[in-house]
mmCIF file of C-alpha atoms and ligand atoms in Angstrom:
data_model
loop_
_atom_site.group_PDB
_atom_site.id
_atom_site.type_symbol
_atom_site.label_atom_id
_atom_site.label_comp_id
_atom_site.label_asym_id
_atom_site.label_seq_id
_atom_site.Cartn_x
_atom_site.Cartn_y
_atom_site.Cartn_z
ATOM 1 C CA MET A 1 37.581 162.807 81.383
ATOM 2 C CA VAL A 2 37.882 165.698 79.002
ATOM 3 C CA VAL A 3 41.157 166.880 77.507
ATOM 4 C CA VAL A 4 40.928 170.334 75.952
ATOM 5 C CA ALA A 5 43.205 171.577 73.197
ATOM 6 C CA GLY A 6 43.552 174.931 71.490
ATOM 7 C CA ALA A 7 43.752 175.752 67.815
ATOM 8 C CA LEU A 8 45.580 179.011 68.475
ATOM 9 C CA CYS A 9 45.371 181.220 65.401
ATOM 10 C CA ASP A 10 47.253 184.414 64.722
ATOM 11 C CA GLY A 11 47.852 186.259 61.462
ATOM 12 C CA GLY A 12 46.353 183.441 59.421
ATOM 13 C CA ARG A 13 48.584 180.793 60.968
ATOM 14 C CA LEU A 14 47.953 177.956 63.415
ATOM 15 C CA LEU A 15 50.286 177.066 66.277
ATOM 16 C CA ALA A 16 51.660 173.513 66.267
ATOM 17 C CA ALA A 17 53.530 172.182 69.311
ATOM 18 C CA ARG A 18 55.910 169.225 69.342
ATOM 19 C CA ARG A 19 55.529 166.988 72.395
ATOM 20 C CA SER A 20 58.638 166.243 74.434
ATOM 21 C CA ALA A 21 56.992 163.488 76.543
ATOM 22 C CA PRO A 22 55.891 160.771 77.150
ATOM 23 C CA ALA A 23 58.197 158.639 75.025
ATOM 24 C CA GLU A 24 55.405 157.194 72.860
ATOM 25 C CA LEU A 25 54.174 160.692 71.891
ATOM 26 C CA ALA A 26 57.487 162.584 71.882
ATOM 27 C CA GLY A 27 58.289 164.120 68.501
ATOM 28 C CA ARG A 28 54.652 164.159 67.364
ATOM 29 C CA TRP A 29 52.862 167.467 66.931
ATOM 30 C CA GLU A 30 49.664 168.518 68.677
ATOM 31 C CA LEU A 31 47.345 171.347 69.463
ATOM 32 C CA PRO A 32 48.490 172.363 72.965
ATOM 33 C CA GLY A 33 46.191 171.724 75.909
ATOM 34 C CA GLY A 34 45.566 169.320 78.758
ATOM 35 C CA LYS A 35 43.181 167.878 81.287
ATOM 36 C CA LEU A 36 40.457 169.773 83.075
ATOM 37 C CA GLU A 37 40.985 170.403 86.769
ATOM 38 C CA PRO A 38 38.053 170.026 89.183
ATOM 39 C CA GLY A 39 35.615 172.937 88.989
ATOM 40 C CA GLU A 40 36.979 174.357 85.744
ATOM 41 C CA SER A 41 34.996 174.942 82.600
ATOM 42 C CA PRO A 42 36.688 173.632 79.451
ATOM 43 C CA GLU A 43 37.360 177.189 78.298
ATOM 44 C CA GLU A 44 38.965 178.090 81.651
ATOM 45 C CA ALA A 45 41.087 174.956 81.506
ATOM 46 C CA LEU A 46 42.290 175.780 78.014
ATOM 47 C CA VAL A 47 43.251 179.360 78.895
ATOM 48 C CA ARG A 48 45.160 178.009 81.939
ATOM 49 C CA GLU A 49 46.919 175.274 79.958
ATOM 50 C CA LEU A 50 48.026 177.688 77.237
ATOM 51 C CA ARG A 51 49.329 180.078 79.931
ATOM 52 C CA GLU A 52 51.260 177.281 81.685
ATOM 53 C CA GLU A 53 52.609 175.565 78.593
ATOM 54 C CA LEU A 54 53.257 178.547 76.332
ATOM 55 C CA GLY A 55 53.362 181.629 78.595
ATOM 56 C CA VAL A 56 50.662 183.472 76.665
ATOM 57 C CA GLU A 57 47.271 184.994 77.434
ATOM 58 C CA THR A 58 44.522 183.790 75.127
ATOM 59 C CA GLU A 59 40.774 183.718 74.768
ATOM 60 C CA THR A 60 38.717 180.900 73.353
ATOM 61 C CA VAL A 61 36.702 181.730 70.239
ATOM 62 C CA GLU A 62 34.558 178.719 69.276
ATOM 63 C CA ARG A 63 34.334 175.003 69.862
ATOM 64 C CA ILE A 64 35.245 172.856 66.882
ATOM 65 C CA PRO A 65 32.332 170.419 66.627
ATOM 66 C CA GLY A 66 33.048 166.833 67.566
ATOM 67 C CA GLU A 67 35.148 164.946 70.082
ATOM 68 C CA TRP A 68 37.868 162.409 69.527
ATOM 69 C CA PRO A 69 38.730 159.398 71.698
ATOM 70 C CA LEU A 70 42.117 159.218 73.427
ATOM 71 C CA LYS A 71 43.060 156.461 75.828
ATOM 72 C CA PRO A 72 40.058 154.699 77.440
ATOM 73 C CA GLY A 73 37.993 157.148 79.460
ATOM 74 C CA TYR A 74 39.427 160.275 77.810
ATOM 75 C CA VAL A 75 38.103 162.402 74.980
ATOM 76 C CA LEU A 76 39.651 165.351 73.175
ATOM 77 C CA ARG A 77 37.634 168.525 72.568
ATOM 78 C CA VAL A 78 39.072 171.460 70.673
ATOM 79 C CA TRP A 79 38.429 175.194 70.654
ATOM 80 C CA THR A 80 39.820 177.822 68.365
ATOM 81 C CA ALA A 81 41.613 180.482 70.371
ATOM 82 C CA ARG A 82 43.028 183.942 69.856
ATOM 83 C CA LEU A 83 46.308 185.323 71.171
ATOM 84 C CA LEU A 84 45.792 188.313 73.486
ATOM 85 C CA SER A 85 49.347 188.897 74.671
ATOM 86 C CA GLY A 86 52.765 187.327 74.696
ATOM 87 C CA ALA A 87 54.684 185.187 72.241
ATOM 88 C CA PRO A 88 54.390 181.420 72.724
ATOM 89 C CA GLU A 89 57.440 179.625 74.086
ATOM 90 C CA PRO A 90 57.763 175.887 74.767
ATOM 91 C CA LEU A 91 57.811 176.201 78.574
ATOM 92 C CA GLU A 92 56.233 172.836 79.440
ATOM 93 C CA ASP A 93 55.456 169.594 77.584
ATOM 94 C CA HIS A 94 56.890 170.759 74.228
ATOM 95 C CA ASP A 95 60.330 171.215 72.726
ATOM 96 C CA GLU A 96 59.429 173.110 69.559
ATOM 97 C CA LEU A 97 56.644 175.377 68.347
ATOM 98 C CA ARG A 98 55.786 176.373 64.789
ATOM 99 C CA TRP A 99 53.264 178.815 63.346
ATOM 100 C CA LEU A 100 51.907 177.108 60.222
ATOM 101 C CA ALA A 101 50.040 178.702 57.350
ATOM 102 C CA ARG A 102 47.219 176.676 55.844
ATOM 103 C CA HIS A 103 49.430 175.244 53.077
ATOM 104 C CA GLU A 104 52.050 174.191 55.658
ATOM 105 C CA LEU A 105 49.765 172.201 57.945
ATOM 106 C CA ASP A 106 50.803 168.862 56.438
ATOM 107 C CA SER A 107 54.485 169.578 57.067
ATOM 108 C CA VAL A 108 54.420 168.218 60.629
ATOM 109 C CA ASP A 109 53.501 164.784 61.983
ATOM 110 C CA TRP A 110 50.311 165.511 63.930
ATOM 111 C CA LEU A 111 49.019 163.084 66.530
ATOM 112 C CA ASP A 112 46.342 161.001 64.800
ATOM 113 C CA GLN A 113 43.632 162.141 67.209
ATOM 114 C CA ASP A 114 44.383 165.819 66.480
ATOM 115 C CA ARG A 115 44.134 165.556 62.686
ATOM 116 C CA PRO A 116 40.367 166.055 62.270
ATOM 117 C CA ALA A 117 40.421 169.159 64.459
ATOM 118 C CA VAL A 118 43.457 170.539 62.627
ATOM 119 C CA ALA A 119 41.591 170.122 59.345
ATOM 120 C CA GLU A 120 38.571 171.959 60.760
ATOM 121 C CA ALA A 121 40.773 174.697 62.210
ATOM 122 C CA ALA A 122 42.398 175.141 58.805
ATOM 123 C CA LEU A 123 38.999 176.013 57.328
ATOM 124 C CA ARG A 124 38.636 178.739 59.955
ATOM 125 C CA LEU A 125 42.051 180.341 59.396
ATOM 126 C CA THR A 126 41.559 183.781 57.994
ATOM 127 C CA ALA A 127 43.967 184.860 55.295
ATOM 128 C CA ALA A 128 47.011 186.689 56.638
HETATM 129 O O1 LIG B 201 48.963 168.784 80.706
HETATM 130 P P1 LIG B 201 48.127 167.619 81.196
HETATM 131 O O2 LIG B 201 48.888 166.604 81.995
HETATM 132 O O3 LIG B 201 46.851 168.055 81.827
HETATM 133 O O4 LIG B 201 47.657 166.845 79.868
HETATM 134 P P2 LIG B 201 48.507 166.305 78.657
HETATM 135 O O5 LIG B 201 49.497 165.288 79.115
HETATM 136 O O6 LIG B 201 49.032 167.429 77.836
HETATM 137 O O7 LIG B 201 47.357 165.603 77.815
HETATM 138 C C1 LIG B 201 46.604 164.560 78.365
HETATM 139 C C2 LIG B 201 46.415 163.497 77.318
HETATM 140 O O8 LIG B 201 45.732 164.040 76.188
HETATM 141 C C3 LIG B 201 47.720 162.927 76.800
HETATM 142 O O9 LIG B 201 47.584 161.521 76.740
HETATM 143 C C4 LIG B 201 47.846 163.504 75.414
HETATM 144 O O10 LIG B 201 48.442 162.592 74.545
HETATM 145 C C5 LIG B 201 46.418 163.762 75.000
HETATM 146 N N1 LIG B 201 46.340 164.912 74.069
HETATM 147 C C6 LIG B 201 46.092 164.690 72.726
HETATM 148 O O11 LIG B 201 45.933 163.554 72.317
HETATM 149 N N2 LIG B 201 46.020 165.741 71.857
HETATM 150 C C7 LIG B 201 46.188 166.993 72.300
HETATM 151 N N3 LIG B 201 46.102 167.996 71.435
HETATM 152 C C8 LIG B 201 46.434 167.244 73.656
HETATM 153 C C9 LIG B 201 46.508 166.179 74.530
#
């Protein structure tokens, strides 16, 4: 099973989202996303998840190479994404959002499995 997550970049900053559930992940920060639904491409799933969770319209830009294991049977794949319209709000799954500049990326406690992709996304952040 594939879980897709988005490195949403805008104005040289990356969006970090703090999970509100489940208890073992609550308070940790992640790249927002979720599981594919049947028949969806990963890119379609990511655009849907970012709409549901954040209330924004986005487009995927490029896949960050690699995949990272989650619980047994699940892997995380990450795409960079661009904001098309709206301002992200923590509608679902998160209780706080932060736009982080490259030098601020270490200021939040990322989920371990998200860290390699965050580091790769940082290299792709264009200067604001
Ligand atoms: O929203 P949906 O129920 O489809 O998925 P989710 O609960 O947001 O994510 C599914 C699983 O992927 C959870 O176990 C998350 O911890 C994990 N995940 C992750 O490790 N890193 C992310 N950036 C996004 C999800």
